[in-house]
Every structure is written in C-alpha cells, then in structure tokens.
XYZ file of C-alpha atoms in Angstrom:
756
model
C 81.768 -78.700 5.793
C 78.663 -80.756 6.651
C 78.268 -80.547 10.380
C 75.341 -82.916 10.172
C 77.597 -85.831 8.961
C 80.422 -86.105 11.565
C 81.602 -89.448 10.197
C 82.566 -87.991 6.949
C 84.255 -85.199 8.789
C 86.285 -87.451 10.942
C 87.476 -89.452 7.976
C 88.844 -86.300 6.646
C 90.389 -85.565 10.048
C 92.048 -88.945 10.177
C 93.645 -88.291 6.864
C 95.161 -85.029 7.891
C 96.078 -85.897 11.418
C 99.183 -87.932 10.624
C 100.532 -84.739 9.328
C 99.389 -82.904 12.387
C 100.751 -85.653 14.656
C 104.017 -85.456 12.905
C 103.871 -81.796 13.678
C 103.103 -82.732 17.246
C 106.064 -84.950 17.607
C 108.172 -82.188 16.369
C 106.765 -79.991 19.104
C 106.510 -82.792 21.521
C 102.748 -82.468 21.806
C 99.823 -84.168 20.072
C 97.089 -81.981 18.603
C 93.599 -82.966 17.559
C 90.450 -81.190 16.523
C 86.832 -81.968 16.781
C 83.744 -79.926 15.785
C 81.566 -78.602 18.506
C 78.228 -80.132 19.129
C 79.627 -83.614 18.267
C 77.737 -86.275 20.044
C 79.102 -88.636 22.647
C 81.143 -91.486 21.104
C 82.356 -89.348 18.240
C 85.830 -90.713 17.345
C 88.588 -88.125 17.613
C 91.808 -90.114 17.115
C 93.756 -93.275 18.144
C 96.237 -91.894 20.583
C 98.077 -95.189 20.942
C 98.723 -95.337 17.289
C 99.860 -91.735 17.196
C 102.184 -92.503 20.099
C 103.487 -95.468 18.180
C 102.544 -97.950 20.818
C 102.404 -101.617 20.123
C 98.817 -102.584 19.866
C 99.507 -105.700 21.871
C 101.018 -103.758 24.672
C 98.197 -101.158 24.937
C 96.052 -103.138 27.373
C 99.100 -103.781 29.553
C 100.217 -100.227 29.802
C 96.902 -99.115 31.248
C 96.473 -95.900 29.271
C 94.178 -93.245 30.794
C 93.330 -89.512 30.774
C 94.555 -87.051 33.315
C 92.372 -85.424 35.924
C 92.134 -81.861 34.679
C 88.782 -80.163 34.138
C 88.431 -80.983 30.459
C 88.535 -84.755 30.985
C 84.774 -84.925 31.272
C 84.310 -84.021 27.597
C 86.439 -86.944 26.368
C 86.834 -90.659 26.798
C 89.942 -92.832 26.162
C 89.604 -96.495 25.430
C 92.477 -98.213 27.357
C 92.224 -101.317 25.255
C 92.860 -99.772 21.880
C 93.690 -96.131 22.599
C 90.707 -94.573 20.814
C 89.938 -91.010 21.959
C 86.233 -90.215 21.649
C 83.768 -87.487 22.701
C 82.252 -88.211 26.049
C 79.958 -85.219 26.383
C 78.605 -82.785 23.894
C 80.816 -79.779 23.593
C 79.591 -76.215 23.012
C 82.517 -74.115 21.836
C 80.718 -70.862 22.695
C 80.138 -72.015 26.249
C 83.731 -73.073 26.692
C 85.523 -70.337 24.791
C 83.033 -67.607 24.169
C 83.907 -65.426 21.231
C 87.650 -66.387 21.193
C 88.939 -67.166 17.771
C 90.688 -70.300 19.073
C 89.157 -72.781 21.412
C 91.726 -75.483 22.518
C 91.219 -77.889 25.376
C 94.390 -79.354 26.910
C 94.446 -82.998 27.936
C 96.963 -85.300 29.605
C 97.401 -88.982 28.834
C 99.083 -91.204 31.366
C 100.628 -94.477 30.273
C 102.105 -97.029 32.744
C 104.750 -99.708 32.363
C 106.739 -97.567 31.937
C 104.988 -94.536 33.277
C 104.833 -91.833 30.683
C 102.936 -88.538 30.481
C 101.842 -87.129 27.217
C 100.170 -83.738 26.667
C 97.778 -83.206 23.876
C 95.472 -80.336 22.697
C 92.058 -80.741 21.246
C 90.799 -77.822 19.269
C 87.078 -77.339 19.242
C 86.183 -76.348 15.757
C 83.321 -73.796 15.448
C 80.248 -74.617 13.422
C 77.540 -72.094 12.459
C 75.133 -73.095 15.143
C 74.201 -69.604 16.433
C 72.119 -66.907 14.856
C 73.176 -63.296 14.997
C 71.295 -61.861 17.923
C 70.418 -58.278 18.849
C 70.156 -57.728 22.547
C 67.075 -55.478 21.965
C 64.452 -56.848 19.637
C 63.041 -53.328 19.482
C 65.270 -50.349 19.321
C 63.725 -46.914 19.994
C 65.359 -43.878 18.445
C 64.023 -40.379 19.080
C 64.873 -37.660 16.595
C 63.709 -34.032 16.802
C 62.204 -32.859 13.547
C 63.708 -29.432 14.007
C 67.263 -30.478 14.970
C 68.002 -33.436 12.738
C 69.464 -32.532 9.367
C 70.230 -34.898 6.497
C 73.532 -36.758 7.061
C 73.037 -36.982 10.816
C 74.236 -40.430 12.090
C 72.690 -42.455 14.839
C 74.548 -45.394 16.381
C 72.686 -48.661 16.389
C 73.023 -51.674 18.533
C 75.286 -54.350 17.005
C 74.153 -57.899 16.697
C 76.000 -60.587 18.711
C 76.901 -63.932 17.119
C 78.599 -66.470 19.371
C 80.115 -68.062 16.366
C 83.409 -66.822 15.108
C 85.114 -66.071 11.927
C 82.890 -66.435 8.978
C 80.177 -67.855 11.165
C 80.040 -64.535 12.958
C 78.204 -61.372 11.844
C 79.453 -60.399 8.490
C 76.986 -57.778 7.278
C 73.873 -55.701 8.103
C 70.931 -54.670 5.983
C 68.130 -52.132 6.510
C 64.562 -52.031 5.256
C 64.583 -49.760 2.235
C 63.034 -46.326 2.952
C 63.525 -42.786 1.685
C 64.486 -41.277 5.028
C 67.281 -43.552 6.337
C 70.243 -45.548 5.126
C 72.625 -47.891 6.932
C 76.280 -47.466 7.318
C 78.476 -50.317 8.760
C 81.884 -49.573 10.255
C 84.438 -52.264 11.141
C 86.530 -51.981 14.239
C 90.012 -53.320 14.592
C 88.711 -56.409 16.306
C 86.556 -57.024 13.287
C 83.338 -56.138 14.938
C 80.883 -54.503 12.601
C 79.146 -51.420 13.991
C 75.935 -50.357 12.179
C 74.897 -46.692 12.028
C 71.660 -45.103 10.897
C 72.084 -42.205 8.572
C 69.331 -39.535 8.028
C 68.857 -39.041 4.314
C 65.882 -36.706 4.303
C 64.441 -34.030 6.566
C 61.886 -35.449 8.943
C 58.428 -33.925 9.325
C 56.550 -35.211 12.286
C 53.325 -33.844 10.924
C 53.875 -35.890 7.782
C 54.995 -38.965 9.621
C 55.480 -39.069 13.321
C 57.345 -42.397 13.447
C 59.178 -44.790 11.161
C 59.286 -48.514 11.531
C 62.537 -50.119 10.207
C 64.073 -53.559 10.380
C 67.795 -54.089 10.688
C 69.050 -57.553 9.780
C 72.431 -59.042 10.763
C 73.818 -61.874 8.598
C 76.684 -64.289 9.183
C 78.612 -66.077 6.473
C 78.124 -69.563 7.726
C 76.800 -72.345 5.655
C 73.944 -72.164 5.629
C 73.978 -68.496 6.563
C 72.022 -67.361 9.573
C 70.487 -63.981 10.381
C 68.891 -62.042 13.171
C 66.681 -58.940 13.143
C 65.807 -56.036 15.336
C 62.933 -53.626 14.905
C 63.918 -49.980 14.777
C 61.261 -47.478 15.811
C 62.215 -43.951 14.974
C 60.096 -41.469 16.911
C 60.043 -38.028 15.314
C 59.966 -35.546 18.127
C 57.687 -32.583 17.535
C 58.752 -29.021 17.389
C 56.271 -26.168 17.124
C 56.775 -25.713 13.478
C 53.100 -25.739 12.502
C 50.448 -23.151 13.093
C 46.851 -24.240 13.775
C 44.808 -24.657 10.574
C 41.036 -24.242 10.393
C 39.012 -26.686 8.357
C 37.708 -23.770 6.319
C 39.045 -20.267 6.002
C 35.487 -19.019 6.053
C 32.562 -20.490 7.936
C 29.010 -19.577 7.009
C 26.125 -20.375 9.282
C 22.423 -19.394 9.171
C 20.821 -18.710 12.506
C 17.186 -18.002 13.110
C 16.438 -14.929 15.099
C 15.218 -15.450 18.639
C 17.382 -18.577 18.926
C 17.463 -19.473 22.640
C 20.493 -18.565 24.666
C 23.294 -21.145 25.057
C 22.323 -22.670 21.706
C 25.499 -23.834 19.925
C 25.274 -22.507 16.397
C 28.738 -23.461 15.110
C 31.672 -25.588 16.203
C 34.952 -24.423 14.776
C 37.614 -26.952 14.167
C 41.257 -26.028 13.895
C 43.968 -28.672 13.741
C 47.657 -28.398 14.593
C 49.868 -31.041 13.186
C 52.186 -30.590 16.101
C 51.632 -32.554 19.258
C 51.588 -31.949 22.958
C 51.392 -28.384 23.943
C 52.416 -27.513 20.419
C 49.214 -29.036 19.176
C 46.868 -27.880 21.916
C 44.627 -25.175 20.476
C 42.675 -22.387 22.113
C 40.083 -20.231 20.342
C 39.612 -16.515 20.772
C 37.680 -13.753 19.139
C 39.986 -11.557 17.103
C 41.247 -8.351 18.682
C 39.036 -6.074 16.635
C 35.795 -7.943 17.376
C 33.192 -5.456 18.622
C 32.100 -5.681 22.214
C 28.464 -5.822 21.138
C 29.230 -9.010 19.186
C 30.958 -10.540 22.200
C 27.845 -9.796 24.230
C 25.658 -11.497 21.617
C 27.872 -14.549 21.015
C 30.239 -16.527 23.175
C 33.183 -18.625 22.030
C 34.215 -21.684 23.983
C 37.970 -21.265 24.346
C 38.631 -24.982 24.528
C 36.216 -26.493 22.086
C 35.657 -23.666 19.605
C 31.880 -23.687 20.004
C 30.082 -20.440 19.189
C 26.917 -20.103 21.238
C 24.129 -17.580 21.430
C 24.476 -15.363 24.480
C 21.960 -12.606 23.783
C 18.809 -11.849 21.862
C 19.252 -12.178 18.153
C 16.950 -9.812 16.272
C 16.908 -9.923 12.502
C 15.265 -6.522 12.444
C 18.239 -5.066 14.357
C 20.974 -6.670 12.257
C 20.827 -9.213 9.482
C 24.457 -10.209 9.263
C 27.488 -10.603 11.484
C 31.068 -11.041 10.431
C 33.343 -12.358 13.146
C 37.050 -13.042 12.981
C 38.316 -15.920 15.140
C 41.891 -16.857 15.871
C 43.181 -20.285 16.923
C 46.428 -20.295 18.944
C 48.560 -23.234 20.060
C 50.487 -23.475 23.318
C 53.895 -24.057 21.823
C 57.001 -21.934 22.156
C 56.931 -19.783 20.208
C 53.166 -19.658 19.816
C 51.584 -19.975 16.418
C 48.089 -18.820 15.470
C 45.807 -18.680 12.484
C 42.562 -16.939 11.682
C 39.238 -17.715 10.128
C 36.166 -15.710 9.260
C 32.752 -16.607 10.577
C 29.806 -15.223 8.603
C 26.599 -15.471 10.587
C 23.474 -14.789 8.570
C 20.405 -14.121 10.617
C 17.314 -15.794 9.223
C 14.101 -13.907 9.787
C 11.273 -15.603 11.606
C 7.792 -14.227 11.697
C 8.073 -12.616 15.122
C 6.777 -9.170 14.351
C 3.156 -8.332 13.828
C 2.392 -5.767 11.118
C 2.109 -2.177 12.274
C -0.632 0.071 10.964
C -0.053 3.823 10.995
C -2.984 6.115 10.209
C -1.339 9.066 8.495
C -4.458 11.066 7.681
C -8.196 10.817 8.320
C -11.076 13.153 7.579
C -12.753 14.477 10.665
C -16.092 13.825 9.050
C -17.177 12.411 5.675
C -20.077 14.189 4.007
C -22.962 11.873 3.509
C -23.189 12.888 -0.135
C -19.557 11.924 -0.809
C -19.122 10.379 -4.254
C -17.983 6.804 -4.735
C -14.230 6.507 -4.526
C -13.768 9.580 -2.310
C -10.623 9.261 -0.239
C -11.344 9.561 3.454
C -8.058 8.471 4.958
C -4.532 7.332 4.309
C -2.595 4.691 6.183
C 0.727 2.948 5.945
C 1.561 -0.608 6.958
C 4.970 -1.801 8.074
C 6.265 -5.210 9.084
C 9.808 -5.376 10.453
C 10.185 -8.897 9.161
C 11.493 -9.602 5.698
C 10.535 -11.723 2.753
C 7.130 -13.342 2.997
C 7.159 -12.536 6.680
C 7.220 -8.877 5.793
C 4.630 -8.947 3.010
C 1.361 -7.579 4.328
C -2.168 -7.550 3.078
C -4.759 -5.178 4.482
C -8.442 -5.904 4.779
C -11.340 -3.794 5.966
C -14.498 -4.810 7.736
C -16.911 -6.373 5.261
C -20.361 -5.095 4.428
C -19.423 -1.478 4.912
C -19.493 1.276 2.286
C -15.710 1.586 2.369
C -12.822 -0.288 0.854
C -9.017 -0.274 0.809
C -6.980 0.700 -2.255
C -3.196 0.283 -2.369
C -1.315 3.365 -3.415
C 2.496 3.617 -3.661
C 3.185 1.239 -0.775
C 0.414 2.938 1.114
C -3.267 2.372 1.415
C -6.187 4.681 0.866
C -9.579 4.299 2.500
C -12.209 5.219 -0.076
C -15.984 5.203 -0.122
C -17.520 2.215 -1.793
C -21.195 2.769 -1.311
C -23.909 5.292 -0.573
C -23.608 7.044 2.772
C -26.664 8.073 4.738
C -25.938 9.826 8.001
C -29.516 9.459 9.053
C -29.162 5.689 8.790
C -25.611 5.357 10.093
C -23.983 8.388 11.601
C -20.714 6.716 12.557
C -18.759 3.785 11.207
C -16.168 1.786 13.093
C -13.813 0.355 10.529
C -11.802 -2.660 11.594
C -8.563 -2.631 9.607
C -6.716 -5.985 9.714
C -3.137 -6.247 8.457
C -1.977 -9.844 8.008
C 1.508 -10.880 6.920
C 2.268 -13.964 4.788
C 4.622 -15.590 7.270
C 4.194 -18.893 9.047
C 2.416 -18.720 11.364
C 0.352 -15.844 10.054
C 0.480 -12.772 12.321
C -2.015 -9.945 12.181
C -2.912 -6.771 13.876
C -6.081 -4.783 13.923
C -6.900 -1.141 14.192
C -10.251 0.494 14.798
C -10.922 3.632 12.811
C -13.909 5.751 13.660
C -15.432 7.623 10.753
C -18.084 10.246 11.457
C -20.559 11.036 8.734
C -21.311 14.773 8.423
C -24.836 15.839 7.672
C -26.199 17.623 4.629
C -29.731 18.949 4.480
C -31.140 16.097 2.396
C -34.170 15.274 4.497
C -37.219 17.536 4.935
C -38.902 17.546 8.328
C -41.503 14.870 8.533
C -44.629 14.492 10.635
C -45.557 11.061 11.782
C -48.933 11.320 10.118
C -50.455 13.432 7.306
C -53.113 14.992 9.496
C -53.854 15.454 13.145
C -57.121 15.646 15.057
C -57.394 17.856 18.070
C -60.409 18.478 20.329
C -61.339 21.346 22.587
C -64.481 22.211 24.423
C -66.239 25.316 23.375
C -66.196 28.310 25.600
C -62.542 27.784 26.254
C -60.349 30.474 27.698
C -58.299 32.485 25.250
C -54.750 31.140 25.089
C -55.848 27.588 25.837
C -53.521 24.866 24.692
C -55.034 23.015 21.750
C -52.439 20.438 20.707
C -48.826 19.962 19.722
C -47.556 19.156 16.306
C -44.169 17.518 16.268
C -42.026 16.841 13.269
C -38.797 14.967 13.100
C -35.845 15.856 10.906
C -33.238 13.102 10.783
C -30.612 15.594 9.745
C -28.169 17.024 12.197
C -27.200 20.455 13.511
C -28.882 23.424 11.933
C -30.396 21.054 9.366
C -32.540 19.605 12.139
C -33.487 22.871 13.879
C -37.221 23.216 13.119
C -39.483 26.229 12.976
C -43.270 25.817 13.054
C -45.764 28.244 11.520
C -49.426 28.318 10.564
C -50.223 28.758 6.902
C -52.438 31.807 6.329
C -55.925 30.906 5.252
C -59.224 32.705 5.258
C -62.041 31.204 7.295
C -65.453 32.766 6.871
C -63.913 36.103 5.961
C -61.570 35.881 8.942
C -57.922 34.890 9.048
C -57.002 31.600 10.633
C -54.251 33.441 12.445
C -56.929 35.326 14.336
C -58.226 32.090 15.738
C -55.087 30.147 16.648
C -51.350 30.724 16.982
C -48.389 28.384 17.251
C -45.147 28.337 19.200
C -42.527 28.304 16.452
C -40.108 26.291 18.540
C -42.259 23.766 20.305
C -45.113 23.382 17.863
C -47.713 24.034 20.572
C -50.919 25.422 19.130
C -53.000 27.788 21.253
C -56.423 29.328 20.893
C -56.466 33.013 20.228
C -60.001 33.378 21.562
C -62.972 31.331 22.814
C -64.671 28.938 20.426
C -68.423 28.578 20.083
C -69.511 25.184 18.893
C -72.712 26.615 17.580
C -70.658 28.803 15.207
C -67.646 26.604 14.404
C -67.634 22.869 14.708
C -64.424 21.999 12.826
C -61.444 24.219 12.185
C -58.894 23.101 9.585
C -55.371 24.368 10.369
C -52.392 23.911 8.073
C -49.108 23.878 9.957
C -45.819 24.268 8.154
C -42.539 23.040 9.614
C -39.269 24.254 8.141
C -35.683 23.334 8.978
C -32.757 25.756 9.172
C -30.598 24.071 6.558
C -29.508 25.435 3.264
C -31.600 25.210 1.251
C -34.435 25.094 3.666
C -36.742 22.096 3.488
C -40.318 22.008 4.758
C -43.442 19.942 5.018
C -47.057 20.537 6.074
C -49.591 18.834 8.283
C -53.337 19.451 8.473
C -54.758 19.748 11.942
C -58.461 19.248 12.290
C -59.610 21.082 15.413
C -62.922 19.713 16.550
C -64.921 22.052 18.832
C -66.588 19.931 21.407
C -70.059 20.939 22.390
C -70.849 21.939 25.947
C -74.278 22.115 27.410
C -74.376 25.870 27.343
C -77.782 26.257 25.688
C -81.079 25.574 27.409
C -83.883 24.148 25.249
C -85.713 26.793 23.287
C -89.474 26.502 23.252
C -90.923 26.703 19.773
C -94.490 25.823 20.490
C -96.688 26.793 22.114
C -95.746 30.412 22.028
C -95.499 31.982 25.368
C -94.186 34.998 27.034
C -94.510 36.818 30.245
C -97.548 38.596 28.973
C -99.236 35.759 27.104
C -99.796 32.219 28.365
C -100.662 29.398 25.993
C -104.388 28.534 25.900
C -105.817 25.274 24.745
C -109.376 23.918 24.618
C -110.547 20.337 24.498
C -114.068 18.839 24.460
C -115.379 17.340 27.601
C -116.160 14.240 25.659
C -112.517 13.645 24.666
C -111.602 10.042 25.177
C -108.400 8.778 26.639
C -105.465 9.422 24.321
C -106.977 12.491 22.857
C -104.302 14.788 21.497
C -104.497 17.959 23.422
C -101.510 19.693 21.918
C -97.868 19.175 21.133
C -94.978 20.917 22.871
C -92.043 21.508 20.521
C -88.605 22.705 21.566
C -85.134 22.897 20.067
C -81.609 22.864 21.703
C -78.814 24.638 19.828
C -76.345 22.205 21.445
C -75.585 18.827 19.925
C -75.366 15.230 20.989
C -76.554 14.455 24.415
C -76.760 18.107 25.111
C -79.434 18.388 22.413
C -81.440 15.342 23.384
C -84.644 16.660 24.771
C -87.229 15.005 26.933
C -90.662 16.288 27.986
C -92.105 15.873 31.433
C -95.201 17.052 33.338
C -93.984 18.582 36.527
C -97.080 20.262 37.826
C -100.753 20.847 37.039
C -104.259 21.106 38.263
C -104.742 17.427 37.793
C -101.508 15.875 36.527
C -103.178 12.498 36.338
C -105.568 13.695 33.660
C -102.887 14.204 31.105
C -99.755 12.501 29.916
C -96.933 13.747 27.715
C -94.696 11.867 25.314
C -91.200 12.136 26.726
C -89.584 12.131 23.302
C -92.197 13.837 21.139
C -93.842 16.290 23.491
C -97.377 15.224 22.569
C -99.841 15.916 25.366
C -102.758 13.508 25.405
C -105.540 12.735 27.824
C -104.646 9.947 30.146
C -108.280 8.908 30.653
C -111.704 10.007 29.646
C -113.020 13.287 31.086
C -115.427 13.188 33.881
C -118.001 15.663 35.110
C -116.072 15.951 38.252
C -112.972 17.255 36.438
C -112.393 20.940 36.686
C -113.107 22.877 33.597
C -109.926 24.937 33.744
C -106.763 22.908 33.921
C -103.213 24.206 34.331
C -100.393 21.948 33.084
C -96.647 22.759 33.637
C -94.404 21.066 31.109
C -90.606 20.982 31.499
C -88.346 20.391 28.500
C -84.974 19.065 29.669
C -81.798 18.182 27.744
C -79.305 15.429 28.605
C -76.257 17.604 29.150
C -74.064 17.735 32.202
C -75.494 19.523 34.001
C -78.873 19.293 32.395
C -80.615 22.441 31.312
C -84.366 22.861 31.035
C -87.169 25.161 30.030
C -90.734 25.105 31.348
C -94.004 26.145 29.803
C -97.392 26.487 31.439
C -100.346 25.533 29.320
C -103.880 26.425 30.300
C -106.496 23.911 29.107
C -110.207 24.601 29.093
C -112.767 21.775 28.954
C -115.705 22.695 26.709
C -118.730 20.924 25.387
C -118.262 22.335 21.881
C -116.468 20.041 19.417
C -113.818 21.743 17.363
C -113.722 20.844 13.688
C -110.410 22.606 12.975
C -107.117 21.550 14.042
C -106.025 23.031 17.238
C -104.677 26.510 16.879
C -101.778 25.433 19.023
C -100.402 23.410 16.178
C -99.745 26.457 14.191
C -96.615 27.109 16.245
C -94.600 28.379 13.306
C -96.086 30.619 10.602
C -94.435 32.166 7.718
C -96.188 35.467 8.275
C -95.609 35.933 11.912
C -92.292 34.157 12.435
C -90.187 34.294 9.244
C -86.930 34.816 11.112
C -87.528 31.804 13.313
C -88.192 29.573 10.347
C -84.970 30.616 8.609
C -83.004 30.077 11.825
C -84.332 26.575 12.200
C -83.509 25.645 8.633
C -79.913 26.926 8.980
C -79.467 25.035 12.239
C -80.686 21.779 10.732
C -78.338 22.094 7.723
C -75.301 23.004 9.927
C -75.910 20.115 12.277
C -76.294 17.717 9.386
C -73.109 18.890 7.701
C -71.071 18.649 10.900
C -72.392 15.191 11.548
C -71.593 14.103 7.996
C -68.017 15.452 8.116
C -67.419 13.876 11.466
C -68.711 10.573 10.228
C -66.487 10.657 7.117
C -63.345 11.529 9.112
C -63.911 8.796 11.613
C -64.668 6.315 8.880
C -61.378 7.115 7.090
C -59.429 6.724 10.310
C -61.044 3.375 10.956
C -60.131 2.217 7.523
C -56.546 3.161 8.219
C -56.718 0.876 11.266
C -56.074 3.726 13.594
C -57.451 3.350 17.026
C -59.756 6.146 18.019
C -58.193 6.185 21.506
C -54.694 6.483 19.977
C -55.898 9.324 17.788
C -57.092 11.244 20.724
C -53.891 10.661 22.579
C -51.815 11.812 19.608
C -53.971 14.849 19.173
C -53.734 15.992 22.701
C -50.254 14.777 23.388
C -51.225 13.108 26.618
C -53.908 10.768 27.991
C -57.270 12.543 27.964
C -60.127 12.481 30.403
C -63.025 10.209 29.890
C -64.988 13.111 28.473
C -62.579 13.555 25.573
C -62.438 9.856 24.960
C -66.150 9.645 24.650
C -66.183 12.546 22.297
C -63.717 10.701 20.041
C -66.040 7.777 19.680
C -67.763 7.659 16.295
C -71.200 8.081 17.701
C -73.553 10.425 15.909
C -76.692 11.611 17.577
C -79.222 13.596 15.463
C -82.173 15.358 16.938
C -85.541 14.754 15.403
C -87.205 18.053 15.163
C -90.936 18.389 14.466
C -91.627 21.456 12.425
C -95.013 22.622 11.291
C -95.277 25.606 9.070
C -98.733 27.130 8.455
C -99.877 29.895 6.279
C -101.963 32.691 7.707
C-alpha cells in the first residue's frame, strides 16, 4: 500500500466499498475506512449514493453530520453527500495500540428526518519507528556470580503502529559474550532477553558496549536502537602483580637519607578496594634492613633511611609483598636486589708491621729496614693503592706479597745524617684520589768508621819561661763524628827523646780533656821550642787514632841582666885606660862590650854614662858602647878621670849592669892599640869564647825556625792572632799577642879575639 498516494488508495476503496456498504445495509450500518495521516479534503465516500438517495433530492434533504466528538475529523458535503477528511487523523493518538481503530459517526437527513449511523475505520500506516524508552540501558553483572546461560531481561521497544507495522523482531550487535533471545507473549509483544554466553572477566574487559535494534515489518520497514552498556562488576579474583618478579638497583654508598632509590609498581586488575595496593616488607626481613631502608606503604617507594656503607655490606636482598584491600585479601611478592656501589670514601690505611730500631750506617744496598702493609676498605680501583716514599732519600719501597718492604737504596753515613724521617704516602686510584701519609723515623746506628780528627795538623802554644810546674800550656781538641764509645776520646803524648831526656818528663796531658801541662819550669835560654806529638784515640772497635804536633814556644822573660864582656872588671880589679892629652874630640877611648842571654827586647842593650869625674868630657855610643872624647882635652882637665857606664836592656822591667872605667890623661902617645880592646883572648878566656859562639848559634837557629814557622802559617792564610787564640784556647793578653807577631830581633855582638 502506498501511503504517499492517497488518491490511488481511495480508488481502490471505492471499488470495494459497495461490497462493504452492502454489508452495511445488511447490518443496518454503513462502514468506511480511511488511512491515518490523510490530509484534509481526502475523499472517503459518497454517503448519499450509498444511502440510495436521489441526487436531485440531496440538497433539499439537508444532509449533515451529528454532533459527537469525532465530527471534527470529517466533513460532509450537503449538496452531493461526499464524506471527506476534515482534519488530519493520527490513529495512534486516537486509538493507541488497539488493533482496531473505528470512529462512529451519525448522519442526519431531513425531509423526512432520518438518522443513519456509520463507522469509519482508521487504517494504520507504518508512520512510527520502534522506540526504546531508554536510549542507553545499563546492565551490571558481577564477574564472579554470572555464569554462561544467565539471562538478563531487556527493555522492549515500543511501536505505536500495530500489526505488521509494530515491532516484529530484535537484533543484537554480534559479540562473543552475549546473545539475544526474544520471547513472545500472548498479546504478541516481543520481549528481548540478553543471554551470557561466556564467562566475564572484568580485568580483561570491564564493560561491553552493545546495540539492540528493534524492527517492524512495515513497508518500508522502520527500526529503533538502544545502547546496552554491560558493566562487569569486580570481584577480588586477582592478586596484585609486580612489574618484575625481581628488581635490581645499584646504589652508591653514602647516599643521603630520604633518597628514593626504587619505586616498586604492582598492579591489581581488580578495582576499588580490590585493586588498592599496599606495600610491606616481607615477614622475614631483618630489622637491620628495615632500619637502613624504608618502604612507602602507599606508593611502594624504597628510600634510604640510614648510612649505607659498602665496606660493611655490599649487597642486600629484600623481599617485598604487595597486598590488596579486597575480601579476601590477595598478595604477591617480589625480590629486591640492592647492590651497593663503592665510592672512594675511605683513605688508605698504612700499618707499620716491623721496623728496625736502628739501621747500621754500613748497611748494604737493599737491606730491609722495615715492613708495612697497606689497606683500603674500598674496592676496585678505589681500593687499589700505590705507595711512595719521600724522594731524594737513600731508601725505597719494594712490594712483597701484598706488603711493602722499606729497603736501603743508597750509602748511609750517620755522621752526615743521623736520623731520617720517611714520609710514606699511600694513594688509591679512585676518583677523587685519596691519600694518607705516615712519618717513619729511622735512626742510623754508628760504626767506628771515622778516626778522631784535629781541626789542624799542628798547633802552636806559647808559655813564658820560668813558669810554675804544672802550668797549663794549651788544650788539644779532636772531634770524632762517630757516636757512643766510638766517639769517646783518649789523649796521650807520644814518647820521644829530647836532648837525652824524655818528652814525658817535660809535659803531661789530661787523657780526657786534652789539657797539656808543664811538668817543670822552662828556661828559654835552654829550650826555645818544644815539639810535642799528641795522639788521640777513640774507644771503638777497632780503635782509630790520629796525631797532632804541638809546637811549644818558650817565651823569653827578662830574667838575665846584661853580662859585661869588656872591659874586664871585678871587685878587686877596676878597668884602667890611658889617653893622650892631645886627643882630639871623637878620639876613641875604649869600647864597652856586653851580652844579654835573653832575646828580643830583653836582649837589646843600650850604653849610657851615668856618672864620672867630668861626664861632659866623654860620650858613649848608646848602641855600640864606644867611648869617645866629646871635645878636645884642655890643661884644666883633671888627669885622672872616673867614668861610670851602665849597660841596660829593654826588658820589662829593664835590667842593667854598670862598669867603672878609670881613664888617665898622659902626654905619651900610644902606638899600639889600646889594651882594653883585647877583651877576649884565647889564652885567658877560652871558656868565655866558646860560650859566646854557642849562644850566637842557638839564637840564630831559634830565630830561623821561628821565621820559617811564621812564614808557613802566613802562606796558609792563617791569622797570627787566630793562631794564638787557638793555641791558648782563650783570648790572650797583649804580651802573648805581641810575642806571636813575626818580628825577629837579632843582637849585634861585637867580638874581638886576640892572641897572647
């Protein structure tokens, strides 16, 4: 049936209505039908014709519709009796879902007045879609309680159309979990049901979206849909699951507290409390581990809570459990492996296991003097240690079976360095480099390898003659750089004969101090220089010694008065001398000769006239002792003259000798030399002549030796003042200093030797 072409429809209706009308007459009632939704003016039937009224009489009989409520939907033409649609008719509004929808009408005809009843059936067309009251249907199914085959009633679709235009079937979106079952009630209503075909797993899929479609059988068919949302309700059927059964983390030692080193992640496919997870250390976790690490119960974060020390423990194995809050509770476990990574936080440690109390200075190269061990608590490169020793020392380090040996690496000399301070530095190979140092004190023990030594090869000492026995002469001092008994020195004088007498009879020495003393009193006129050899010897084994030569110079004192040689005089005999009265000025009267056994200034003699008959008549040479006339003789001069001559030395104090010479003035002229000049004769005075010769030779030799010694010392650039100080051991008086000066004074002696 084409509802969109009512004209065609009504032609068909007109054809069949005579039959229907004939049926109506039989029943005494007219029946018509019209499709719903027909527009105003749609022709239904010609009632006058069906009532068999004369068409000419129709206007006269004033045909009209009754006054019931359905009149508004229809219109009757009183002129020709055509019944048409006056207002659009909606069958569903008028009749709802009733299978028949008939509207009764009354037609009133006058002249004569007649009343006719008729029924107009509203024919349904497929103008409504099947409609679900809920566009979205929510179905909740527990994953634990729903088994395959379980049915769930669905909402039925409503279609205001009837019969074949109503809902005729349902379809469901194809899926593996659900199917659709449709049951038909007695009233023909189709009831859809959702059938569970497969066990639901919320963790696999927590909801399912389905579409149910209701179809009618109209032409064209219409359909309506509703969305089905199947919510799978969770049950605590899943235990928490960690991302990894074993977690491995590397943590540096000394990691600061509260540092998160690992975040565990466990998931529970359940939801709600069933899926809420809490983290706990396993029951058998050691308390010490719990003090070192903390586990955040809510977030699963493992943090540092204590001091992590690689040297204390390198590895931790912790079991952690994750538990949900469902009923019953489910839990799972994982293993956390914490590897502690070493950092270079420990300095090397040096342990001195053995050390010699003292190293002999003659120790051979490579001699072990100490053992040490080095330890670093770190590992790997951080624990590898190298050891170095102070440079430029006669020692080195040699590794030996994970230990180190300190060995000699050079010549040791205790006298040069008696003690070494070795700086041992142990450095690891970590980053940053850490090191430690240790000071090791090594004492060098002495061996007797050095003889005692004097500061100079010889020593000069001076002492005045006439000294007291036991007088201190000088000190010899030697130094032995050795130690202990090797440096304990003993001094002695080497035995030597001196002029048939032993040197030991002249001097002695203190064996401990080296002080040299005079055994007796020295006489310069007998000994001017005494050579002493002093030996110093240490107490080592074997004993070592050395010698020094001490030159003891006897210093002259003015202890000898001048000795008159000429003219001869005695208590019994006085010197006599004659001169002519005609002697001019400068006439040599005689010559006074004297000698002084002293030396130097003490032996310098001068001649002076101190008294006389007429001292102005004569004059004497102060240095030579020649007595000459000071002027020519006069007649008034006395014939007998007395002249007192004093011979004086230059010592301190000065000593002198006087001689009185008697001079006679005569007229006779002497042809011979004055007898006074024969002041030394070989016949009368042989002993005196020999004595004078020996004295001259002795003085000359002493002077020569003194000059040579002083010359050598000057060549060695030694100060004469320093020499004296060294000899005497202390600053000396001015007298000794003057005696050290290289000044040589020689007496000029006048000697005349005459034969008889």
